[in-house]
Amino acid sequence: MMPTDANNLSQMPSSFARADFPSDFVWGCSTSSFQIEGGATVDGRTPSIWDHFCQTPGKIRDASNAEIACDHYHRWPEDLDLAKQIGMNAYRFSIAWTRIFPDVSGVPNQAGLDFYSRLVDGMLARGLDPWATLYHWDLPQYLQEIGGWENRATIDAYLVYVDTVTRHLGDRIQNWITHNEPWCTAMHGNWDGMHAPGQKNFKAALLVAHHVMLSHGLAVPIIRKNVAHAKVGIALSLHPLRPASSSETDLAAMQRHDGLRNRWFLDPLFGRGYPIDILAHCANDLPTIRPSDMAAIATPIDFLGVNYYFPETIASAPDCPPLHTRLEEVAGRERTGFGWEVAPDGMRELLQRIANDYPAIPIYLTENGASYEDVMDADGSVQDCARRDYFIRHLASLQRAREAGVDVRGYFAWSLIDNFEWAEGYMRRFGLVYVDFQTQQRTMKQSGHWFRTFLRGAA
Ligand code: FCB
C-alpha cells in the first residue's frame, strides 16, 4: 500500500501488505478493564487502588476518574463489533479483580464472573480469539490496606483469584497473560509515585517487583491445571536504549538503566536470576529472596508479550540515586502528542536484542500505539494521519524483525477505543476509534479505517 498524505514519506515502507505476514498471524487490539469499563459500582464491583488514587487530589492530570470511562461494561457488544469490523482476529482485555473478589471474604462474585463470561462469548461469536490479562494494575484497595504487593499475602490472594478465573473461563480462553508491565506496577506505583498506590520508596518498589514476578511464576502451573492447552505468558514493557554520549560514564549509566528497566524482568524469567550488576548496585534496597523464589519465577512460559512504545536516552547523573542515571530528552526527535519518541526501528532493534540475548521463545507484540490530539472534523471524521503512519511504520519494523528471524507471532494495537490513560486522565487518545466522552459515541478514526483495509488485504 502507498500512503498518500503521510507525514514522513521518507520513512514509509514502499510496499506492505497483510499477505507479507503468515496466515496464522495474530492481529488484535489491547484494552484494559480499568481504562474502559466504567460501571465502577455495578454488579458488586468494589474500588481498586486506581479508584482510590483518582480521588487523591493532584494525582490525575485532568482531575478525572474512571467511574464511567468508556462505559464498556454496558457497551461491550458495540465495542467488540468495532474490533470485528476492523478485521481483528484477537482481542486482548483484562479482568478486574474486584469484580471477581469484591471483598476479603474470599467468596467469588458470580455477577462479575458472569460479566466476563458474556464478554468472552461475545468475542468468540465475532471470531475474536480472547487474550486475557489477569492483572492490569487494578489491585483491590482492600489488599492495599494490608500492604498491597509489598505483602506476600497479596500473592496468595492473587493465586486464588487466578485459580477462580481460569476455572470459570478456561474452557473458552486459551491465551493468558499473568501480568501487564510489572515494571510499571512496581516503579511507577512505588518509586516515582506516578501511578497507584503512589508511593515514593525504591526499596518498596523492588519488593513489589519481586512479589509480582513471583506471583507470575506461581500462577503458571495453576493456569495450566485449569486450562487445557493453555498458552501462558507475561507482558513486559521493554525499551531499546541509547547513551546520551559516547562517554564511558554515559555508557555505564545506560547499562545500569538497562539492568533495572529490561534485564531485571527478563533475566529471572529465563532462569538467570536478577542481574548481578544491579544486585551489587542496589545492595541496600534488595528484598528478601526466599530459596525457592527464583526457580518459581523461572517457571517456563509459552510466550513473551512485549509492549513497545519508545526508546530511551540515558545519561550519567551522580546526583540521582539509586541508579545515578537520568533520562535525556533529545531535541528534534519526532514525538507523539504525549511526547513519547517515535522510533519505529526501535521495535526491530528491541525484538532482535531479545532474540539474541535470551533463549528462543514465541513473541507477541502485546501493545504498541500512539496518542495524538485528535479532533473531529465538521464532517464527523477523525483524520488521524499521524497515528495511521505510526502503525504502518511500526508494522514494517515488525516485519523486518521477522525477516531477521525473530519469532514474532502477533501484534496488538493499543488501543481499540480512546480511554482513561491513567495519570493523564482523558487527555491522551490512543484509540483506533474516537470516543466522545460526553455522549459515549464511537467513531472509527482514519487509522481504524486504514487497519481495516490493511487486514482485508486491500491496502
Ligand atoms: C501502557 C499500558 C497501557 C496504556 C499504554 C498507553 O504502558 O500498559 O495500559 O496505558 O501504556
XYZ file of C-alpha atoms in Angstrom, residues 155-367:
213
model
C 0.479 -13.219 46.204
C -1.769 -15.797 47.880
C -4.851 -13.710 47.130
C -3.739 -13.320 43.507
C -3.337 -17.081 43.137
C -6.839 -17.701 44.469
C -8.154 -15.097 42.028
C -6.215 -16.664 39.124
C -7.480 -20.120 40.056
C -11.085 -18.915 40.185
C -10.962 -17.002 36.913
C -9.192 -19.722 34.964
C -11.541 -22.398 36.284
C -14.524 -20.373 35.101
C -13.240 -19.102 31.785
C -10.542 -21.607 30.901
C -12.876 -23.643 28.734
C -13.033 -20.704 26.293
C -9.764 -18.807 26.738
C -6.506 -20.409 25.731
C -4.162 -17.395 25.960
C -3.432 -15.973 29.409
C -1.195 -13.080 30.405
C -0.406 -13.124 34.105
C 0.704 -9.500 34.459
C 0.856 -6.370 32.390
C 4.116 -4.421 32.700
C 5.444 -5.363 36.151
C 7.998 -2.545 35.826
C 5.136 -0.026 35.870
C 3.309 -1.787 38.714
C 6.467 -1.650 40.799
C 8.266 1.520 39.745
C 5.508 3.965 38.734
C 3.405 2.671 41.602
C 6.037 2.739 44.311
C 9.199 4.541 43.216
C 8.233 7.655 41.262
C 4.683 7.553 42.612
C 3.103 8.486 39.294
C 0.722 5.549 39.482
C -1.381 3.957 42.213
C -0.720 3.430 45.044
C 1.541 6.477 44.641
C 4.377 5.598 46.954
C 7.906 7.018 46.584
C 10.151 4.374 48.059
C 12.675 2.492 45.928
C 13.143 -0.344 48.382
C 9.385 -0.917 48.430
C 9.348 -0.837 44.619
C 11.935 -3.636 44.427
C 9.940 -5.669 46.917
C 6.785 -5.170 44.852
C 8.633 -6.142 41.664
C 9.816 -9.342 43.307
C 6.383 -10.284 44.595
C 4.718 -9.526 41.275
C 7.223 -11.684 39.389
C 6.869 -14.425 41.977
C 3.089 -14.308 41.699
C 3.515 -14.653 37.938
C 5.660 -17.779 38.260
C 3.371 -19.364 40.838
C 0.322 -18.666 38.693
C 1.652 -20.520 35.646
C 1.028 -24.090 36.919
C -2.400 -23.084 38.248
C -3.408 -21.837 34.819
C -2.045 -24.986 33.179
C -4.009 -27.142 35.646
C -7.283 -25.360 34.847
C -6.943 -24.748 31.124
C -6.463 -27.496 28.589
C -3.840 -26.469 26.015
C -3.193 -23.213 27.864
C -0.697 -20.725 26.463
C 0.674 -18.653 29.307
C 2.845 -15.554 29.144
C 3.565 -12.172 30.669
C 3.588 -8.727 29.012
C 6.710 -6.682 29.758
C 7.290 -3.032 28.896
C 10.724 -3.021 27.276
C 12.814 -0.261 25.773
C 15.782 -0.038 23.439
C 18.329 2.314 24.982
C 20.841 4.853 23.706
C 23.626 6.551 25.660
C 23.435 10.364 25.826
C 27.042 10.478 24.613
C 29.835 8.058 23.864
C 31.497 8.820 27.204
C 32.251 5.854 29.416
C 30.127 7.269 32.190
C 27.056 7.562 29.962
C 27.594 4.071 28.575
C 27.841 2.675 32.096
C 24.706 4.621 33.063
C 22.866 3.101 30.135
C 23.922 -0.369 31.293
C 22.568 0.292 34.782
C 19.319 1.660 33.415
C 19.007 -1.401 31.186
C 19.631 -3.558 34.238
C 16.562 -2.298 36.017
C 14.317 -1.409 33.082
C 14.777 -4.559 30.974
C 17.073 -7.225 32.466
C 15.561 -7.106 35.973
C 12.472 -8.732 34.488
C 13.826 -10.693 31.527
C 16.752 -12.400 33.279
C 14.776 -14.057 36.110
C 12.045 -15.175 33.694
C 14.672 -17.046 31.719
C 16.276 -18.644 34.773
C 19.261 -16.326 35.164
C 18.248 -14.735 38.438
C 18.466 -10.998 38.961
C 21.303 -9.292 37.062
C 24.387 -9.205 39.260
C 25.411 -5.657 38.332
C 22.120 -4.303 39.675
C 22.155 -6.609 42.701
C 25.506 -5.074 43.571
C 24.424 -1.531 42.809
C 21.178 -1.733 44.787
C 22.511 -3.897 47.627
C 20.900 -1.733 50.320
C 17.457 -1.869 48.794
C 17.077 -5.537 47.904
C 14.081 -7.571 49.014
C 14.414 -10.783 50.966
C 14.506 -13.565 48.421
C 13.477 -16.990 49.691
C 15.356 -20.018 48.354
C 12.637 -21.271 46.005
C 11.575 -17.861 44.671
C 13.870 -17.634 41.674
C 13.007 -21.124 40.438
C 9.320 -20.241 40.665
C 9.800 -17.019 38.677
C 11.603 -19.034 36.006
C 8.721 -21.478 35.523
C 8.686 -21.992 31.739
C 6.153 -19.927 29.825
C 4.751 -20.329 26.334
C 5.287 -16.828 25.015
C 6.692 -13.445 25.891
C 4.451 -10.406 25.488
C 6.389 -7.280 24.532
C 4.867 -3.827 24.910
C 6.904 -1.413 22.804
C 6.351 2.321 22.787
C 9.643 4.239 22.720
C 13.424 4.118 23.138
C 15.159 5.957 25.962
C 18.351 8.033 26.001
C 20.317 7.722 29.209
C 22.926 9.956 30.821
C 25.047 9.502 33.898
C 23.693 11.512 36.848
C 25.750 11.160 40.041
C 23.119 13.169 41.952
C 20.242 10.826 41.115
C 20.237 7.806 43.393
C 19.855 4.900 43.351
C 20.989 4.234 39.778
C 22.743 7.561 39.179
C 21.155 7.858 35.778
C 18.706 10.205 34.167
C 16.561 10.213 31.046
C 17.571 12.764 28.460
C 15.011 14.404 26.189
C 16.799 14.681 22.877
C 15.637 17.725 20.933
C 14.498 17.385 17.351
C 13.145 13.852 17.586
C 9.702 13.030 16.227
C 7.295 12.689 19.126
C 3.663 11.732 19.728
C 1.184 14.119 21.332
C 2.202 12.601 24.671
C 5.849 13.491 23.963
C 6.901 9.865 23.503
C 9.656 9.482 20.922
C 8.504 7.871 17.690
C 11.137 5.334 16.690
C 9.719 2.523 14.554
C 13.083 0.848 14.029
C 13.443 0.641 17.803
C 10.864 -2.127 17.676
C 13.008 -4.250 15.370
C 16.083 -3.461 17.427
C 14.363 -4.468 20.673
C 12.958 -7.688 19.235
C 16.311 -8.706 17.790
C 18.009 -7.982 21.074
C 15.571 -10.254 22.923
C 16.069 -12.973 20.331
C 19.857 -12.653 20.560
C 20.190 -12.400 24.330
C 17.592 -14.904 25.532
C 16.527 -18.458 24.712
C 14.113 -18.889 21.818
C 10.513 -18.107 22.725
C 7.483 -17.070 20.671
C 6.932 -13.328 20.998
C 3.704 -11.380 20.694
C 3.828 -7.613 20.418
C 1.114 -7.140 23.053
C 0.969 -3.310 22.911
